[in-house]
XYZ file of C-alpha atoms in Angstrom:
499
model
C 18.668 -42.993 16.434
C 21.963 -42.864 17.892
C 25.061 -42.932 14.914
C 27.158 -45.986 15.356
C 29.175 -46.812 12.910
C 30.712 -45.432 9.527
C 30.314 -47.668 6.329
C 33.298 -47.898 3.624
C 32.988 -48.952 0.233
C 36.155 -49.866 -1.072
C 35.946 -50.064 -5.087
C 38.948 -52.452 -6.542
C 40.390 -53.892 -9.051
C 38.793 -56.872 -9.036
C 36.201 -56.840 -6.434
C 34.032 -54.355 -4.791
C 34.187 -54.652 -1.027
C 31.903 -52.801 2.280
C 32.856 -52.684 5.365
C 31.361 -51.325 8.310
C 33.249 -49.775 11.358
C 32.421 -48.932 14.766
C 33.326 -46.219 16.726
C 36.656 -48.264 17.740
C 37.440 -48.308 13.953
C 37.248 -52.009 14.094
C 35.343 -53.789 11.325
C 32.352 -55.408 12.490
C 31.030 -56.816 9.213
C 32.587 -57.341 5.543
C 31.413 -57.716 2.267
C 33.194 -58.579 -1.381
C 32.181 -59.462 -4.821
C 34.133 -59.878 -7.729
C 33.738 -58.638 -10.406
C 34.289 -59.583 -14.544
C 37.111 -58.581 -15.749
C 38.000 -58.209 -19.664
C 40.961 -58.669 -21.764
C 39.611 -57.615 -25.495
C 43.451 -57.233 -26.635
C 46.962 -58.288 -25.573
C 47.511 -55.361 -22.774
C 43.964 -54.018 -22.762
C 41.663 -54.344 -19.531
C 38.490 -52.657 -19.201
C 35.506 -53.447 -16.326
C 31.212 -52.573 -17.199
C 30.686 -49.757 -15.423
C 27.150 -50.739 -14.854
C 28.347 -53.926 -13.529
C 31.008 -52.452 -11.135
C 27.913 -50.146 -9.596
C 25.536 -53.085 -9.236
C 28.359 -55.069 -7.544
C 28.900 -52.241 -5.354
C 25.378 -51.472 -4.747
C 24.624 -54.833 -3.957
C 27.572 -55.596 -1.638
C 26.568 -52.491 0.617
C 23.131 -53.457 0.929
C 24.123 -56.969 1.459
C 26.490 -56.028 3.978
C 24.429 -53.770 5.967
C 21.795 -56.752 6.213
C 24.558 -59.478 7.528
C 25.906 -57.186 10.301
C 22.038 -56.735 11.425
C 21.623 -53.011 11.658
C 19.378 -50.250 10.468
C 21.075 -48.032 8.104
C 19.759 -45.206 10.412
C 22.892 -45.807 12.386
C 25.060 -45.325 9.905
C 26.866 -41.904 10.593
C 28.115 -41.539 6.548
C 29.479 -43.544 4.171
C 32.913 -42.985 2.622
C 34.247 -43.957 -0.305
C 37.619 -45.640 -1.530
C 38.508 -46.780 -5.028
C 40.498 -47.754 -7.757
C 42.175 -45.023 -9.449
C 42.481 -43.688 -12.726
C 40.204 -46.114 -14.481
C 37.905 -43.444 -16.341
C 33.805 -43.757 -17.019
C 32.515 -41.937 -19.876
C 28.612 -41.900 -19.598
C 25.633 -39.878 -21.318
C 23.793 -37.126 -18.921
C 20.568 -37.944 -19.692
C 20.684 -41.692 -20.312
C 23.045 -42.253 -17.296
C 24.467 -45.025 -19.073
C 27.906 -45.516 -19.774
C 29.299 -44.776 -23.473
C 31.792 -47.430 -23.299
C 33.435 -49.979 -20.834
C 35.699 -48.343 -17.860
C 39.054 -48.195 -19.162
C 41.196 -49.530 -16.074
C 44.185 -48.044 -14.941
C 46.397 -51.427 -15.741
C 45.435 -50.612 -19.698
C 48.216 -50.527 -21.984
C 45.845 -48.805 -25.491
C 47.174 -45.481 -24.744
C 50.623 -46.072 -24.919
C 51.191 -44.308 -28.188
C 49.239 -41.352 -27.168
C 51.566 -40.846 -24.037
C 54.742 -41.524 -26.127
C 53.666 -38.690 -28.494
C 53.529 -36.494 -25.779
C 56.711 -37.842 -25.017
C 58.105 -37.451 -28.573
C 56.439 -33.751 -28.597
C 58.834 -32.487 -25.521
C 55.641 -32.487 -23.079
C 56.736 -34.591 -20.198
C 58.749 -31.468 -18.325
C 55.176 -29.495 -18.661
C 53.019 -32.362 -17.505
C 55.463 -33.185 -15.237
C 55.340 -29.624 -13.262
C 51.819 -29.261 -13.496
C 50.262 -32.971 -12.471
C 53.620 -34.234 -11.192
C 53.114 -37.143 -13.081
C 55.017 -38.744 -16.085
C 53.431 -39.420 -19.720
C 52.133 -42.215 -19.525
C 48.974 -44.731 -20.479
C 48.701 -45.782 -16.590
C 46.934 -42.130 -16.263
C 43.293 -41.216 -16.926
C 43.975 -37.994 -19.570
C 44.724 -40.626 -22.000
C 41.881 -43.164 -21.738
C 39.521 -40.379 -21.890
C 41.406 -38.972 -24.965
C 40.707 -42.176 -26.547
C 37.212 -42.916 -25.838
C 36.030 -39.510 -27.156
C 38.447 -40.178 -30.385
C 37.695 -43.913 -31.097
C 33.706 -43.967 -30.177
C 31.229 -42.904 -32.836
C 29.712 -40.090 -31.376
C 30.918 -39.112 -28.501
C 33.327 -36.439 -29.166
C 30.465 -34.203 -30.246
C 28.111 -35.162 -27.635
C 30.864 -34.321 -25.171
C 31.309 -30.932 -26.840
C 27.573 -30.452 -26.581
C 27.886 -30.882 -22.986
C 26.121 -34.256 -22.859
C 28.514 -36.348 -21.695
C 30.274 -37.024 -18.323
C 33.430 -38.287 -17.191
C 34.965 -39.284 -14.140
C 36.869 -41.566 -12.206
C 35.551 -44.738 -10.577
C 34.295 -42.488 -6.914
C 32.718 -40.014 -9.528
C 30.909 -42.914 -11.193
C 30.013 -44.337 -7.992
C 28.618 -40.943 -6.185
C 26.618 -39.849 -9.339
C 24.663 -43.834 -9.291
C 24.720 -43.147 -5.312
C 23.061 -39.828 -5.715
C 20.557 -40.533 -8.443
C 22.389 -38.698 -10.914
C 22.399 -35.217 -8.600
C 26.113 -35.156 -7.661
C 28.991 -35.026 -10.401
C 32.090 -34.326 -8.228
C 35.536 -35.649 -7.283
C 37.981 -35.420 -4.469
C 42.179 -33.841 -4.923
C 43.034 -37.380 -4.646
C 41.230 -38.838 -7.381
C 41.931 -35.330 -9.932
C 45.216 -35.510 -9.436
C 45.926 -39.113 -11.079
C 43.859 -38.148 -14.799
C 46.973 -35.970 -15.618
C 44.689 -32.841 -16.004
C 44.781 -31.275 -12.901
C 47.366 -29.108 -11.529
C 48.035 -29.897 -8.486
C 49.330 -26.114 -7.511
C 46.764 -23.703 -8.607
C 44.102 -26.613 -7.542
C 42.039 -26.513 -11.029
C 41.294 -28.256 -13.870
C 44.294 -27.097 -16.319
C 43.203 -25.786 -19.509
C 46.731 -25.979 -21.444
C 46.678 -30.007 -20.641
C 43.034 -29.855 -21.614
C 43.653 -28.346 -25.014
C 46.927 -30.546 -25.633
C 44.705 -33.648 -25.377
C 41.472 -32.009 -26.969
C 39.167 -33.087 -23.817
C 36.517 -30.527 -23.417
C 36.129 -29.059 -19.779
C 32.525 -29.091 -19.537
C 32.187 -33.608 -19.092
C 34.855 -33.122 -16.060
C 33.397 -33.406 -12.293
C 33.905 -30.108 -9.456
C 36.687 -31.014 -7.448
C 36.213 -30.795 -3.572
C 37.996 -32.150 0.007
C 38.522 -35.924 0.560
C 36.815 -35.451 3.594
C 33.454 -33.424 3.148
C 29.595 -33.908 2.737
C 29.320 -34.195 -1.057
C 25.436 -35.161 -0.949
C 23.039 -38.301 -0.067
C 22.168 -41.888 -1.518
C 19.130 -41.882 -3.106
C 16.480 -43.722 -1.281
C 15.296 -45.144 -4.864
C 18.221 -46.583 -6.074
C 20.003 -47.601 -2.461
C 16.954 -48.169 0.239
C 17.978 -45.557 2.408
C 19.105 -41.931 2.254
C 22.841 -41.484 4.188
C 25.564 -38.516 3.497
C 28.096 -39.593 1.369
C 31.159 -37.932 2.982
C 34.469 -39.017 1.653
C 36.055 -39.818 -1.697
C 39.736 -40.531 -1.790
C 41.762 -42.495 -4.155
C 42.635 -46.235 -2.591
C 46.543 -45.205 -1.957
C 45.983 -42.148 -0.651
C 43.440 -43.915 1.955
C 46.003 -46.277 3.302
C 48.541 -43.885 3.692
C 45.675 -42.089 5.861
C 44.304 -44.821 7.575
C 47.720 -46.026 8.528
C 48.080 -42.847 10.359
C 50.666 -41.256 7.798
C 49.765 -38.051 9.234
C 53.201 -36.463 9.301
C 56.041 -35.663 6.781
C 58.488 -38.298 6.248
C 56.407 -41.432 7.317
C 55.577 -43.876 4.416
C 53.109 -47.224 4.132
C 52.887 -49.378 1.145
C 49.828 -51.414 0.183
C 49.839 -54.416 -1.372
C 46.984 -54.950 -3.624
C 46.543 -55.693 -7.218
C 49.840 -53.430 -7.685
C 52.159 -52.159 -5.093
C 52.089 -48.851 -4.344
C 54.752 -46.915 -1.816
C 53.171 -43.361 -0.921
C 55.604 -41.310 1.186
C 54.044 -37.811 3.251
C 55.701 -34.811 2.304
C 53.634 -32.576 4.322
C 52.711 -29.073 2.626
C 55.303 -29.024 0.176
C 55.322 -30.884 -2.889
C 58.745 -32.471 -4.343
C 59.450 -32.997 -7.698
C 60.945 -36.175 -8.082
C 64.480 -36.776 -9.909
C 64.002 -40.732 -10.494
C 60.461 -40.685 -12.235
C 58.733 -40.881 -8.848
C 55.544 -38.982 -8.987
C 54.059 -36.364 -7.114
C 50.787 -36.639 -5.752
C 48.097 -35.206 -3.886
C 48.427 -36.848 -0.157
C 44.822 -35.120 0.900
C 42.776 -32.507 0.870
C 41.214 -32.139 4.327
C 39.461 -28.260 5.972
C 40.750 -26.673 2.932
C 44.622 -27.560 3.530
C 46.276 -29.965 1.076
C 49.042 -32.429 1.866
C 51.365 -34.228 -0.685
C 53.155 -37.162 -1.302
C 55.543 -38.400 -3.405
C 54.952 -41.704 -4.927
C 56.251 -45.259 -6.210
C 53.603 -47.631 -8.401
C 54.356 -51.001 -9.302
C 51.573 -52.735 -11.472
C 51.588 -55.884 -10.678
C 51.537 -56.869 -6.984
C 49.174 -59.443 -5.652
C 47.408 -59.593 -9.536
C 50.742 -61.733 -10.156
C 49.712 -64.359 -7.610
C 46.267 -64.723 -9.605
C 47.775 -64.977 -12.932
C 49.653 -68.200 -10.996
C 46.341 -69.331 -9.776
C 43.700 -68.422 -12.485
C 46.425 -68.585 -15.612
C 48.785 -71.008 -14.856
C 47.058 -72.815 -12.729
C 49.578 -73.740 -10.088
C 47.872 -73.317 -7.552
C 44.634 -73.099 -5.936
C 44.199 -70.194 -3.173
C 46.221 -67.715 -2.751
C 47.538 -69.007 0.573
C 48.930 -72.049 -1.292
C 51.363 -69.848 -2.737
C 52.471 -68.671 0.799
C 52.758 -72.126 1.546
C 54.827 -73.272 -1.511
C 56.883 -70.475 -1.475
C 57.882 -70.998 2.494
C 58.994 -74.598 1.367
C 61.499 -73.580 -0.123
C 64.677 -71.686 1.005
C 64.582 -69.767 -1.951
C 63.952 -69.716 -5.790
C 66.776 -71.861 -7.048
C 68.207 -69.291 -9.283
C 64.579 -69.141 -10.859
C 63.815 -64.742 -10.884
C 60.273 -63.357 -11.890
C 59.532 -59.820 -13.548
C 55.875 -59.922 -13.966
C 55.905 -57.082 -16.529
C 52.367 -58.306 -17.876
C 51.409 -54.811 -18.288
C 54.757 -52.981 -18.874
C 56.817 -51.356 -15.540
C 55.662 -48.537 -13.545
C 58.390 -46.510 -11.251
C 60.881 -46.081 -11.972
C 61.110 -47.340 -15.161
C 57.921 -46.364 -17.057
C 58.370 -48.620 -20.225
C 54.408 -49.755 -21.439
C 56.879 -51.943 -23.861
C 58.082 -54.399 -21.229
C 56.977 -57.769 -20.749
C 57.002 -60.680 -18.377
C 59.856 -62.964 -18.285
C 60.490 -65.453 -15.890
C 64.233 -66.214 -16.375
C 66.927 -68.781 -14.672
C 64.492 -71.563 -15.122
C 67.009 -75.095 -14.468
C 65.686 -78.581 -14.425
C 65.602 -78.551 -10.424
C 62.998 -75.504 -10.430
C 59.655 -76.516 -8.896
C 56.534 -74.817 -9.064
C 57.132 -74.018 -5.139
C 60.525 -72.227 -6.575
C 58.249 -70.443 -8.847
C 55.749 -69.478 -5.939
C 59.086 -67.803 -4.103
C 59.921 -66.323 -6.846
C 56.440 -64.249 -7.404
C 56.397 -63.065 -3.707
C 60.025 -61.855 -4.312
C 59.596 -60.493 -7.509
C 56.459 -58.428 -5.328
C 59.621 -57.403 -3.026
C 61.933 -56.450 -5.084
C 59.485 -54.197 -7.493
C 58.970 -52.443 -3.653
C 62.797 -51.951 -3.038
C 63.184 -50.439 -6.728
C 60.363 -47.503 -4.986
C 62.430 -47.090 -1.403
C 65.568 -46.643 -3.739
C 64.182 -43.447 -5.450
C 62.175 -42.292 -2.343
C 64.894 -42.028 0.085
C 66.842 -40.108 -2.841
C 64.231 -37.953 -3.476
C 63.493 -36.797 -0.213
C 66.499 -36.880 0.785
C 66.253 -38.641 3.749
C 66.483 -42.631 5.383
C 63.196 -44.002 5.715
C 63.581 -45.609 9.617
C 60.544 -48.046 8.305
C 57.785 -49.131 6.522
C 53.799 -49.503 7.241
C 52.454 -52.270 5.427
C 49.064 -52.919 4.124
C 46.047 -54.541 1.957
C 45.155 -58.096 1.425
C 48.702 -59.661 -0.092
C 50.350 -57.975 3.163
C 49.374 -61.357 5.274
C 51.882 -63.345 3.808
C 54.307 -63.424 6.320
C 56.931 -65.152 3.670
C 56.773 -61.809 1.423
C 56.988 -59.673 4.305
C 59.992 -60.996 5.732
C 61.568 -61.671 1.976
C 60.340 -57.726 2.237
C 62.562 -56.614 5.171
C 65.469 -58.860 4.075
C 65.605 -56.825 0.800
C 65.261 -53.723 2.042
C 67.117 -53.818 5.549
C 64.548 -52.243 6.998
C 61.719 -53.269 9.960
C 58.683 -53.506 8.544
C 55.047 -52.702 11.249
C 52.180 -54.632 10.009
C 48.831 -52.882 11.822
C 46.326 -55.518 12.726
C 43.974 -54.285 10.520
C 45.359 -54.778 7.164
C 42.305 -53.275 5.633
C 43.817 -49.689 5.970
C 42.236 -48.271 2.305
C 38.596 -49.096 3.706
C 39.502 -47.697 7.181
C 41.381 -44.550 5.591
C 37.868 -43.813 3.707
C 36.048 -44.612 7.006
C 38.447 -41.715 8.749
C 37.869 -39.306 6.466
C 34.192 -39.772 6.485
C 34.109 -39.814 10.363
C 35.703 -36.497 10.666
C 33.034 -35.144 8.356
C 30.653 -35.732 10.129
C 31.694 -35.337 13.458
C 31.772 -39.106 14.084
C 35.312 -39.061 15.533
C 37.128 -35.471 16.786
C 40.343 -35.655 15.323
C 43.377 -37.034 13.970
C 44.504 -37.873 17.465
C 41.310 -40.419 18.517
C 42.226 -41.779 15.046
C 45.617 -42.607 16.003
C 44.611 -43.984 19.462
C 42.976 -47.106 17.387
C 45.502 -48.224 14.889
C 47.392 -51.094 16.837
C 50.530 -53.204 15.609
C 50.020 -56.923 14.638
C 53.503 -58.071 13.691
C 57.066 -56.132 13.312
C 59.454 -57.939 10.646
C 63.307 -57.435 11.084
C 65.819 -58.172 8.380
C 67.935 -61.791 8.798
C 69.905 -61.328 5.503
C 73.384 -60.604 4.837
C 74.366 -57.134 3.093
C 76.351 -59.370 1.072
C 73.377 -61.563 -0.283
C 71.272 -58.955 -0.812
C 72.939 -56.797 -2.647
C 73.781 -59.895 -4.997
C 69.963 -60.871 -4.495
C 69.269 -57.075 -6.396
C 71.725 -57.230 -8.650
C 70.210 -60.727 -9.914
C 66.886 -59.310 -10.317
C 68.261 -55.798 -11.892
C 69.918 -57.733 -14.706
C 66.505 -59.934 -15.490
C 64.536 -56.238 -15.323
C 67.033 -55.336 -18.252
C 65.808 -58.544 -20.058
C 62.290 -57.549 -20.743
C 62.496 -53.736 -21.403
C 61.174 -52.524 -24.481
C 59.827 -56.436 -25.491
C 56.720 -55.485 -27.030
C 58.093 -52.048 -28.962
C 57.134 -52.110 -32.344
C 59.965 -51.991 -34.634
């Protein structure tokens, strides 16, 4: 039967998603399920593994019905996800030892400031080019082999595994045959070096995680095995794994050095190409693994802010403001702007370039004449201005001016944050017409494996513009704009240091 279309599963967050593309990389069906999310202690998140696979599982299947086609034309799936939210499970059992630790966790934090404390970060820094931190995998895993009866000496037996959210998802996939990861997803656990291409063992014996539970590390864009016809229905290659940011900047056609996309998702995340070389950042950027692709590896240097469209849900599932999320888009556009009212939803600490697990949210500048619509503008410019904090350090870093942005994932449709994004940044801003570039990147990469599409240049030929944003802001206001939201950042550093 003739091969169709490619199938993406794009783990999140908060919601597993599949989405199947034809040979015109344009989706032709879509499915999403969220997922439970929980919150044992102030700062700590964690998902069930089990149900994050059954979500996923389900989704696919479910999706593959709706669009009314036989898995048999399927080419290969790919797979995008979540990173550095780690899965400890027993080999035998195949169940999970504990609940995913997600990457938004704060527990760690005292493990990564030891490190800190210890004079490690240069070392980590040079071999991962990442910073200390609890945002990283290394220290979840630490954790979960320290603080769970038992498992520290199973793991040592060599009956445990560990891996990422893909190397969770390709072991269910697979029936427990295939324990591997891609350079994307290594990269982020702050135990791989991202020069010599291994597993390092001086990282590995600093944080006392034995090498045996950790996954072979291949391509992003290779044949790592097939579902299981048991546990999925239907046997298909499974032929990409790639970290979510790293697929966006892909499938937004970042193929080059010097071109940059930022998706906005859960968090924000700014990934700019560097090409062959990777540069070590000076403003606590970090340096990451762009792709690995026929054996070559490209790099990137990158900006992470925590909270990006996760700070519109706290307004509608905390606060209770509002409703949908497009009722924030239409508060916020209301207004002219946030009547003095400034946002820094530090719920779990600041990311780049600040790195402080300590930090808090504070909403600050709060008059009598600030509405809940001021307070809706004020989230999708607090998204903004977390964004322009990353294009500060990148352009220094590479030393270079970024000519624009790509923009992408699902809070990238809100044309109020967009332009707010532009304004603050002075900079044109393309919008594809796919926003869904972390699915399609996964898609690419699994295309290519198989022979689906020829190269990067068809790939290219189907990513088309929707909307280019142009700034309409003063110089003037916007640097007193930043300076406004610089001094509330001071505010909330350190808030939740012990003393």
């Amino acid at each position: 039967m003739k091969k169709k279309y490619i199938l993406a599963l794009d783990q999140g967050t908060t919601s597993s998603r599949a989405i199947i593309f034809n040979a015109k990389a344009k989706p032709v069906e879509t499915g999403q399920r969220e997922f439970t999310q929980y919150f044992p202690q102030p700062g700590w998140v964690e998902h069930d593994a089990e149900e994050l696979f059954l979500c996923q599982l389900l989704v696919m299947q479910e999706t593959i019905r709706s669009a009314h086609i036989k898995a048999e034309e399927i080419a290969a799936i790919g797979i995008t996800n979540q990173r550095e939210t780690v899965v400890l499970w027993d080999k035998k059992t195949g169940k999970p030892v504990y609940h995913a630790i997600v990457w938004q966790c704060r527990r760690t934090a005292d493990i990564a400031q030891s490190l800190i404390d210890s004079g490690k970060t240069k070392l980590i820094q040079e071999k991962t080019g990442l910073i200390p931190d609890a945002y990283f995998s290394a220290t979840k895993i630490k954790w979960i082999l320290d603080k769970v009866p038992g498992v520290r000496k199973k793991a040592e037996r060599g009956e445990i595994l560990a891996g990422t959210i893909d190397t969770w998802l390709v072991w269910k996939l697979t029936g427990g045959k295939v324990h591997v990861t891609d350079y994307t997803n290594a990269c982020r656990t702050m135990l791989f070096n991202i020069h010599t291409l291994q597993w390092d063992d001086e990282l590995l014996s600093l944080l006392n995680i034995p090498k045996c539970i950790l996954p072979e590390v291949k391509d992003s864009s290779c044949v790592y095995g097939s579902t299981d016809k048991s546990v999925c229905g239907f046997e298909l290659p499974i032929a990409a794994c790639i970290g979510d940011q790293q697929a966006a900047l892909f499938g937004q056609g970042c193929f080059k050095k010097g071109e940059v996309k930022t998706t906005y998702g859960t968090g924000c995340f700014m990934l700019m190409n560097t090409g062959s070389k990777a540069i070590t950042s000076k403003n606590k950027l970090l340096t990451t693994i762009a792709i690995g692709m026929n054996g070559k590896i490209q790099y990137a240097l990158e900006g992470s802010v925590f909270m990006g469209g996760a700070t519109i849900k706290w307004l509608r599932d905390e606060l209770g403001i509002i409703k949908t999320a497009h009722e924030c888009d239409t508060l916020a556009e209301s207004v002219p702007d946030s009547n003095g009212a400034i946002l820094v939803p530090a719920f779990t600490g600041l990311g780049t370039p600040y790195w402080d697990p300590y930090a808090r949210g504070i909403l600050v500048g709060l008059t009598r004449g600030v509405t809940k619509a001021h307070i809706c503008r004020a989230t999708v410019e607090a998204i903004s201005y977390q964004v322009k904090d990353l294009l500060e350090c990148m352009a220094d870093d590479a030393g270079m001016s970024i000519k624009n942005i790509k923009v992408d994932g699902g809070a990238s449709v809100s044309n109020v944050m967009i332009q707010f994004q532009s304004d603050i940044l002075n900079k044109p801003i393309f919008r594809p017409k796919n926003v869904e570039t972390t699915a399609l990147g996964a898609a690419f990469c699994a295309g290519l494996a198989v022979g689906f599409w020829k190269d990067k240049e068809e790939l290219l030929a189907n990513w088309k513009i929707d909307r280019v944003f142009t700034p309409e802001i003063s110089a003037k206001k916007r640097a007193s704009l930043y300076a406004q939201w610089k001094k509330a950042v001071e505010r909330c550093k350190g808030w939740a240091k012990p003393e």
